[in-house]
mmCIF file of C-alpha atoms and ligand atoms in Angstrom:
data_model
loop_
_atom_site.group_PDB
_atom_site.id
_atom_site.type_symbol
_atom_site.label_atom_id
_atom_site.label_comp_id
_atom_site.label_asym_id
_atom_site.label_seq_id
_atom_site.Cartn_x
_atom_site.Cartn_y
_atom_site.Cartn_z
ATOM 1 C CA MET A 22 104.904 104.990 70.984
ATOM 2 C CA GLY A 23 107.170 107.161 73.155
ATOM 3 C CA TRP A 24 105.969 108.949 76.253
ATOM 4 C CA ARG A 25 105.649 112.239 74.413
ATOM 5 C CA ASN A 26 102.942 110.706 72.224
ATOM 6 C CA ILE A 27 101.198 109.276 75.252
ATOM 7 C CA ILE A 28 101.199 112.626 76.972
ATOM 8 C CA MET A 29 100.111 114.512 73.855
ATOM 9 C CA ASN A 30 97.133 112.207 73.452
ATOM 10 C CA PHE A 31 96.221 112.233 77.128
ATOM 11 C CA LYS A 32 93.971 115.128 78.012
ATOM 12 C CA THR A 33 92.813 115.745 81.531
ATOM 13 C CA ASP A 34 92.027 118.518 83.970
ATOM 14 C CA ILE A 35 94.829 117.852 86.387
ATOM 15 C CA LEU A 36 93.462 120.145 89.098
ATOM 16 C CA GLU A 37 90.262 118.116 89.139
ATOM 17 C CA ILE A 38 91.073 114.537 88.251
ATOM 18 C CA PHE A 39 92.401 113.520 91.679
ATOM 19 C CA SER A 40 90.379 115.870 93.850
ATOM 20 C CA LYS A 41 86.986 115.398 92.165
ATOM 21 C CA GLN A 42 87.085 112.027 90.440
ATOM 22 C CA TRP A 43 89.382 110.227 92.930
ATOM 23 C CA ALA A 44 91.437 107.192 91.936
ATOM 24 C CA LEU A 45 92.246 103.697 93.098
ATOM 25 C CA LEU A 46 95.876 102.984 93.773
ATOM 26 C CA THR A 47 96.534 99.263 93.319
ATOM 27 C CA ALA A 48 99.818 97.484 93.996
ATOM 28 C CA GLY A 49 100.964 93.895 94.229
ATOM 29 C CA ASN A 50 100.554 90.890 91.974
ATOM 30 C CA LYS A 51 97.850 88.405 90.989
ATOM 31 C CA GLU A 52 98.493 86.311 94.090
ATOM 32 C CA LYS A 53 98.497 89.192 96.552
ATOM 33 C CA PHE A 54 97.576 92.818 96.015
ATOM 34 C CA ASN A 55 95.633 95.634 97.620
ATOM 35 C CA THR A 56 93.829 98.735 96.471
ATOM 36 C CA MET A 57 92.837 101.995 98.148
ATOM 37 C CA THR A 58 91.182 105.277 97.227
ATOM 38 C CA VAL A 59 93.379 108.351 96.791
ATOM 39 C CA SER A 60 92.344 111.914 96.101
ATOM 40 C CA TRP A 61 95.551 113.822 96.671
ATOM 41 C CA GLY A 62 98.024 113.653 93.840
ATOM 42 C CA GLY A 63 99.533 115.384 90.871
ATOM 43 C CA MET A 64 101.066 114.892 87.464
ATOM 44 C CA GLY A 65 103.979 116.682 85.873
ATOM 45 C CA THR A 66 107.590 116.355 84.838
ATOM 46 C CA LEU A 67 110.714 115.326 86.753
ATOM 47 C CA TRP A 68 114.142 114.367 85.450
ATOM 48 C CA ASN A 69 112.690 114.763 81.923
ATOM 49 C CA LYS A 70 110.112 112.065 82.597
ATOM 50 C CA PRO A 71 106.340 112.288 82.852
ATOM 51 C CA VAL A 72 105.526 111.628 86.497
ATOM 52 C CA VAL A 73 102.674 111.183 88.904
ATOM 53 C CA THR A 74 102.917 112.040 92.606
ATOM 54 C CA VAL A 75 100.822 110.487 95.372
ATOM 55 C CA TYR A 76 100.809 110.901 99.150
ATOM 56 C CA ILE A 77 100.322 107.763 101.208
ATOM 57 C CA ARG A 78 100.145 107.459 104.974
ATOM 58 C CA PRO A 79 102.147 104.731 106.742
ATOM 59 C CA GLU A 80 98.960 103.221 108.227
ATOM 60 C CA ARG A 81 97.669 102.107 104.815
ATOM 61 C CA TYR A 82 97.912 98.400 104.079
ATOM 62 C CA THR A 83 98.357 99.286 100.399
ATOM 63 C CA ARG A 84 101.575 101.006 101.340
ATOM 64 C CA GLU A 85 103.197 97.661 102.133
ATOM 65 C CA PHE A 86 102.499 96.624 98.538
ATOM 66 C CA ILE A 87 103.814 99.909 97.147
ATOM 67 C CA GLU A 88 106.968 99.419 99.180
ATOM 68 C CA SER A 89 107.562 95.881 97.987
ATOM 69 C CA SER A 90 106.816 96.495 94.291
ATOM 70 C CA GLU A 91 108.459 98.481 91.551
ATOM 71 C CA TYR A 92 105.140 99.229 89.820
ATOM 72 C CA PHE A 93 101.627 100.268 90.809
ATOM 73 C CA THR A 94 98.566 101.501 88.945
ATOM 74 C CA LEU A 95 96.201 104.422 89.335
ATOM 75 C CA SER A 96 92.710 103.692 88.060
ATOM 76 C CA PHE A 97 90.136 106.380 87.331
ATOM 77 C CA LEU A 98 86.561 105.122 87.340
ATOM 78 C CA PRO A 99 83.189 106.266 86.040
ATOM 79 C CA GLU A 100 81.004 108.170 88.507
ATOM 80 C CA LYS A 101 78.679 105.200 89.042
ATOM 81 C CA TYR A 102 81.390 103.533 91.138
ATOM 82 C CA ARG A 103 81.579 106.387 93.672
ATOM 83 C CA ASP A 104 80.130 104.246 96.483
ATOM 84 C CA ASP A 105 82.695 101.543 95.775
ATOM 85 C CA LEU A 106 85.481 104.107 96.042
ATOM 86 C CA LYS A 107 84.047 105.123 99.419
ATOM 87 C CA ILE A 108 84.224 101.501 100.614
ATOM 88 C CA LEU A 109 87.782 101.042 99.328
ATOM 89 C CA GLY A 110 88.700 104.359 100.952
ATOM 90 C CA SER A 111 87.314 103.513 104.386
ATOM 91 C CA LYS A 112 87.871 99.781 104.924
ATOM 92 C CA SER A 113 91.325 98.215 105.100
ATOM 93 C CA GLY A 114 92.455 95.203 103.130
ATOM 94 C CA ARG A 115 94.229 94.221 106.325
ATOM 95 C CA ASP A 116 90.888 93.378 107.940
ATOM 96 C CA CYS A 117 88.724 92.112 105.091
ATOM 97 C CA ASP A 118 88.471 91.320 101.396
ATOM 98 C CA LYS A 119 87.079 94.768 100.691
ATOM 99 C CA LEU A 120 87.124 94.448 96.905
ATOM 100 C CA SER A 121 84.518 91.686 97.160
ATOM 101 C CA MET A 122 82.206 94.182 98.920
ATOM 102 C CA THR A 123 82.174 96.272 95.742
ATOM 103 C CA SER A 124 81.136 95.744 92.128
ATOM 104 C CA LEU A 125 84.764 96.167 91.040
ATOM 105 C CA THR A 126 87.202 93.478 89.979
ATOM 106 C CA ALA A 127 90.968 93.437 89.687
ATOM 107 C CA LYS A 128 92.906 92.522 86.561
ATOM 108 C CA PRO A 129 96.588 92.089 85.771
ATOM 109 C CA VAL A 130 98.222 95.133 84.142
ATOM 110 C CA GLU A 131 101.720 94.335 82.931
ATOM 111 C CA ASN A 132 103.473 93.044 86.049
ATOM 112 C CA THR A 133 101.151 94.637 88.581
ATOM 113 C CA MET A 134 97.382 94.849 89.083
ATOM 114 C CA GLY A 135 94.669 97.252 87.994
ATOM 115 C CA ILE A 136 90.892 97.559 88.026
ATOM 116 C CA GLU A 137 88.778 96.072 85.246
ATOM 117 C CA GLN A 138 86.123 98.809 85.257
ATOM 118 C CA ALA A 139 88.573 101.746 85.003
ATOM 119 C CA GLU A 140 88.128 104.289 82.217
ATOM 120 C CA LYS A 141 91.781 105.302 82.539
ATOM 121 C CA THR A 142 94.645 103.341 84.048
ATOM 122 C CA ILE A 143 98.054 104.854 84.622
ATOM 123 C CA LEU A 144 100.868 102.340 84.950
ATOM 124 C CA CYS A 145 103.464 103.822 87.300
ATOM 125 C CA ARG A 146 107.043 102.906 88.136
ATOM 126 C CA LYS A 147 108.380 104.156 91.457
ATOM 127 C CA LEU A 148 111.181 106.692 91.114
ATOM 128 C CA TYR A 149 111.528 108.518 94.413
ATOM 129 C CA LYS A 150 109.976 108.710 97.847
ATOM 130 C CA GLN A 151 110.240 111.053 100.771
ATOM 131 C CA ASP A 152 108.547 111.096 104.153
ATOM 132 C CA PHE A 153 106.928 114.381 105.033
ATOM 133 C CA CYS A 154 108.811 116.182 107.760
ATOM 134 C CA ALA A 155 106.762 117.560 110.676
ATOM 135 C CA ASP A 156 108.855 120.743 110.778
ATOM 136 C CA ASN A 157 107.890 121.600 107.223
ATOM 137 C CA ILE A 158 104.121 121.197 107.568
ATOM 138 C CA PRO A 159 102.478 124.623 107.432
ATOM 139 C CA GLU A 160 100.121 125.682 110.211
ATOM 140 C CA GLU A 161 97.100 125.416 107.911
ATOM 141 C CA ALA A 162 97.777 121.714 107.211
ATOM 142 C CA LYS A 163 98.518 120.590 110.783
ATOM 143 C CA LYS A 164 94.872 119.577 111.216
ATOM 144 C CA PHE A 165 95.478 116.704 108.793
ATOM 145 C CA TYR A 166 97.999 115.175 111.191
ATOM 146 C CA GLU A 167 96.154 115.346 114.508
ATOM 147 C CA LYS A 168 94.888 111.761 114.305
ATOM 148 C CA GLU A 169 96.933 110.166 111.527
ATOM 149 C CA GLN A 170 100.602 110.007 110.621
ATOM 150 C CA LEU A 171 102.594 112.087 108.146
ATOM 151 C CA HIS A 172 102.339 111.092 104.492
ATOM 152 C CA THR A 173 105.082 109.629 102.389
ATOM 153 C CA MET A 174 105.319 111.235 98.964
ATOM 154 C CA TYR A 175 105.889 108.808 96.095
ATOM 155 C CA ILE A 176 106.928 110.140 92.710
ATOM 156 C CA ALA A 177 106.530 107.578 89.948
ATOM 157 C CA GLU A 178 107.273 107.548 86.256
ATOM 158 C CA ILE A 179 104.211 107.266 84.014
ATOM 159 C CA ILE A 180 104.989 104.191 81.921
ATOM 160 C CA SER A 181 101.705 104.081 80.053
ATOM 161 C CA ILE A 182 98.176 105.361 80.135
ATOM 162 C CA ILE A 183 95.530 102.842 79.133
ATOM 163 C CA GLU A 184 92.188 104.374 78.102
HETATM 164 C C1 LIG B 221 88.088 110.166 98.872
HETATM 165 C C2 LIG B 221 89.217 109.544 99.628
HETATM 166 C C3 LIG B 221 90.520 109.928 99.350
HETATM 167 C C4 LIG B 221 91.609 109.376 100.024
HETATM 168 N N1 LIG B 221 92.880 109.777 99.696
HETATM 169 C C5 LIG B 221 93.937 109.266 100.363
HETATM 170 C C6 LIG B 221 95.256 109.656 100.010
HETATM 171 O O1 LIG B 221 95.486 110.437 99.064
HETATM 172 N N2 LIG B 221 96.286 109.148 100.749
HETATM 173 C C7 LIG B 221 96.083 108.263 101.786
HETATM 174 O O2 LIG B 221 97.038 107.831 102.430
HETATM 175 N N3 LIG B 221 94.818 107.867 102.122
HETATM 176 C C8 LIG B 221 93.749 108.330 101.419
HETATM 177 N N4 LIG B 221 92.487 107.908 101.716
HETATM 178 C C9 LIG B 221 92.284 106.915 102.789
HETATM 179 C C10 LIG B 221 92.467 105.457 102.342
HETATM 180 O O3 LIG B 221 91.852 105.215 101.096
HETATM 181 C C11 LIG B 221 91.850 104.538 103.412
HETATM 182 O O4 LIG B 221 92.521 104.712 104.630
HETATM 183 C C12 LIG B 221 91.820 103.085 103.023
HETATM 184 O O5 LIG B 221 90.917 102.434 103.876
HETATM 185 C C13 LIG B 221 93.182 102.405 103.081
HETATM 186 O O6 LIG B 221 93.009 101.070 102.735
HETATM 187 P P1 LIG B 221 94.128 99.940 102.974
HETATM 188 O O7 LIG B 221 94.446 99.922 104.464
HETATM 189 O O8 LIG B 221 93.447 98.691 102.511
HETATM 190 O O9 LIG B 221 95.300 100.314 102.145
HETATM 191 C C14 LIG B 221 91.388 108.425 101.038
HETATM 192 C C15 LIG B 221 90.066 108.023 101.338
HETATM 193 C C16 LIG B 221 88.995 108.558 100.634
HETATM 194 C C17 LIG B 221 87.580 108.113 100.956
#
């Protein structure tokens, strides 16, 4: 099935799925991986490919895994896991085995990792990245960078969507 079929069958409210549902971004392999909550992102088209865009700060441990891998997954979970997403979005895998503090479990997805309990998993292949530039941040968004560093934008090809 080509990507057009995948996209035609995949229905979502793109303005809500990241901001309201949140997602887990997971990268690495069976031996070593990490996952974190993300709620800023988008989906669309670039270079005639279906793509997903996420914004990751340099401080995130997960970012090291994104950097060292070609693939990562985005997992969208049922509402009952909201508290688990809060844990994975506030603790760092650098300091603890945070996944074991939740009711979630990881599973291999192709050559990367995903989350067993996900209702949708998007397998992503990195295509492009760019660090945000301080000069280009509008006044209204400067408050997001008072305590933490500028995001890196990652654009990744949607390889498959597992529902
Ligand atoms: C709802 C929610 C959304 C978040 N979205 C993002 C995001 O889009 N980008 C980002 O860099 N951090 C985001 N975070 C923060 C990370 O999930 C958080 O810093 C996490 O502890 C990083 O874990 P790690 O160090 O194990 O990678 C979000 C946190 C929450 C609770």
